[in-house]
Amino acid sequence: MNSKTYYTQLRLDPLGKESGDEMLSALLGDGAEVRPLKQLIIERTEGNPFFMEETVQVLLDEGSLVRDASMTRLTRPLGDLKIPPTVQGILAARIDRLSAESKDLLASAGRHRQGVFRSR
């Protein structure tokens, strides 16, 4: 059996509060309305930049967060937001919102990929 690795693992260190706020300002803007959201995202994600960006994307995808011409705003109270507690939860939430056809394609690709790696 071939033990060659077909991926590269990257270490992603957490961002500090200041860097996390800077990143979220780039994604959400600096409006007073999003400041509590930025604080919540930094706390929940423990500063993981991938998790932070995916959290923002999930909130946009589900309509909890909307971008207007000049700003980003919440469409529901902060306490009503459903932010998955893990990166896996974020990815699962995004997959759950796919159409049935897209989910089938994703499952098929996953099965095909497993077969390719087993045959090497």
Tab-separated table of C-alpha atoms in Angstrom:
chain	number	residue	atom	x	y	z
A	1	MET	CA	0.000	0.000	0.000
A	2	ASN	CA	1.273	3.447	-0.914
A	3	SER	CA	1.633	5.745	2.105
A	4	LYS	CA	2.109	8.946	0.092
A	5	THR	CA	0.156	11.906	1.450
A	6	TYR	CA	-2.179	13.685	-0.990
A	7	TYR	CA	-2.827	16.806	1.055
A	8	THR	CA	-0.968	19.506	2.911
A	9	GLN	CA	-1.918	20.400	6.440
A	10	LEU	CA	-1.658	24.068	7.351
A	11	ARG	CA	-1.557	25.354	10.892
A	12	LEU	CA	-3.979	28.235	11.362
A	13	ASP	CA	-3.216	30.120	14.569
A	14	PRO	CA	-6.060	32.010	16.223
A	15	LEU	CA	-6.211	35.757	15.757
A	16	GLY	CA	-6.051	38.051	18.764
A	17	LYS	CA	-8.993	40.339	19.527
A	18	GLU	CA	-7.514	43.250	17.606
A	19	SER	CA	-6.636	41.202	14.503
A	20	GLY	CA	-9.997	39.409	14.663
A	21	ASP	CA	-11.790	42.737	14.828
A	22	GLU	CA	-9.749	43.969	11.861
A	23	MET	CA	-10.663	40.902	9.808
A	24	LEU	CA	-14.349	41.184	10.683
A	25	SER	CA	-14.302	44.914	9.888
A	26	ALA	CA	-13.121	43.979	6.391
A	27	LEU	CA	-16.019	41.484	6.101
A	28	LEU	CA	-18.768	43.403	7.909
A	29	GLY	CA	-17.725	47.042	8.052
A	30	ASP	CA	-17.347	49.218	11.138
A	31	GLY	CA	-20.970	50.127	11.816
A	32	ALA	CA	-22.074	50.381	15.438
A	33	GLU	CA	-24.786	47.779	14.809
A	34	VAL	CA	-22.287	45.028	13.948
A	35	ARG	CA	-19.850	45.666	16.833
A	36	PRO	CA	-21.644	43.280	19.233
A	37	LEU	CA	-21.825	40.683	16.430
A	38	LYS	CA	-18.090	40.971	15.798
A	39	GLN	CA	-17.422	40.448	19.519
A	40	LEU	CA	-19.714	37.395	19.548
A	41	ILE	CA	-18.051	35.871	16.475
A	42	ILE	CA	-14.556	36.362	17.916
A	43	GLU	CA	-15.619	34.709	21.190
A	44	ARG	CA	-17.495	31.791	19.591
A	45	THR	CA	-14.796	31.008	17.040
A	46	GLU	CA	-11.925	31.546	19.474
A	47	GLY	CA	-10.253	33.698	16.812
A	48	ASN	CA	-9.987	30.947	14.172
A	49	PRO	CA	-9.939	32.988	10.924
A	50	PHE	CA	-11.458	30.212	8.779
A	51	PHE	CA	-14.249	29.676	11.317
A	52	MET	CA	-14.826	33.449	11.539
A	53	GLU	CA	-15.192	33.859	7.785
A	54	GLU	CA	-17.434	30.799	7.457
A	55	THR	CA	-19.617	32.061	10.325
A	56	VAL	CA	-20.158	35.352	8.495
A	57	GLN	CA	-20.965	33.444	5.300
A	58	VAL	CA	-23.520	31.227	7.068
A	59	LEU	CA	-25.221	34.289	8.573
A	60	LEU	CA	-25.369	35.898	5.113
A	61	ASP	CA	-26.598	32.679	3.459
A	62	GLU	CA	-29.428	32.216	5.950
A	63	GLY	CA	-30.461	35.874	5.776
A	64	SER	CA	-29.577	36.761	9.382
A	65	LEU	CA	-27.106	39.264	7.987
A	66	VAL	CA	-27.628	41.386	4.866
A	67	ARG	CA	-25.373	43.719	2.939
A	68	ASP	CA	-26.884	46.967	1.751
A	69	ALA	CA	-25.095	49.389	-0.537
A	70	SER	CA	-23.000	50.914	2.236
A	71	MET	CA	-23.323	48.640	5.267
A	72	THR	CA	-23.976	45.215	6.721
A	73	ARG	CA	-26.855	44.808	9.161
A	74	LEU	CA	-28.540	42.127	11.221
A	75	THR	CA	-32.100	41.126	10.349
A	76	ARG	CA	-32.785	39.548	13.753
A	77	PRO	CA	-31.670	40.129	17.329
A	78	LEU	CA	-28.202	38.918	18.284
A	79	GLY	CA	-29.673	36.461	20.807
A	80	ASP	CA	-31.720	34.764	18.072
A	81	LEU	CA	-28.729	33.955	15.847
A	82	LYS	CA	-27.927	30.287	15.435
A	83	ILE	CA	-24.151	30.076	15.124
A	84	PRO	CA	-22.905	26.489	14.901
A	85	PRO	CA	-20.348	25.817	17.671
A	86	THR	CA	-17.759	24.051	15.477
A	87	VAL	CA	-16.226	24.302	12.007
A	88	GLN	CA	-17.855	20.938	11.232
A	89	GLY	CA	-21.201	22.409	12.302
A	90	ILE	CA	-20.683	25.377	9.986
A	91	LEU	CA	-19.910	23.090	7.047
A	92	ALA	CA	-22.864	20.826	7.873
A	93	ALA	CA	-25.175	23.853	7.995
A	94	ARG	CA	-23.977	24.965	4.578
A	95	ILE	CA	-24.423	21.466	3.124
A	96	ASP	CA	-27.928	21.273	4.624
A	97	ARG	CA	-28.948	24.337	2.620
A	98	LEU	CA	-27.867	22.814	-0.709
A	99	SER	CA	-30.479	21.622	-3.164
A	100	ALA	CA	-31.140	17.874	-3.346
A	101	GLU	CA	-29.277	17.712	-6.664
A	102	SER	CA	-26.226	19.456	-5.213
A	103	LYS	CA	-26.235	17.159	-2.169
A	104	ASP	CA	-26.377	14.121	-4.488
A	105	LEU	CA	-23.459	15.489	-6.520
A	106	LEU	CA	-21.440	16.125	-3.355
A	107	ALA	CA	-22.145	12.610	-2.061
A	108	SER	CA	-21.193	11.110	-5.422
A	109	ALA	CA	-17.953	13.090	-5.519
A	110	GLY	CA	-17.148	11.918	-1.995
A	111	ARG	CA	-17.700	8.271	-2.947
A	112	HIS	CA	-15.609	8.675	-6.109
A	113	ARG	CA	-12.778	10.317	-4.195
A	114	GLN	CA	-12.693	7.524	-1.599
A	115	GLY	CA	-12.446	4.941	-4.386
A	116	VAL	CA	-9.605	6.821	-6.054
A	117	PHE	CA	-7.597	6.968	-2.852
A	118	ARG	CA	-8.227	3.315	-2.027
A	119	SER	CA	-7.013	2.150	-5.426
A	120	ARG	CA	-3.606	3.848	-5.123
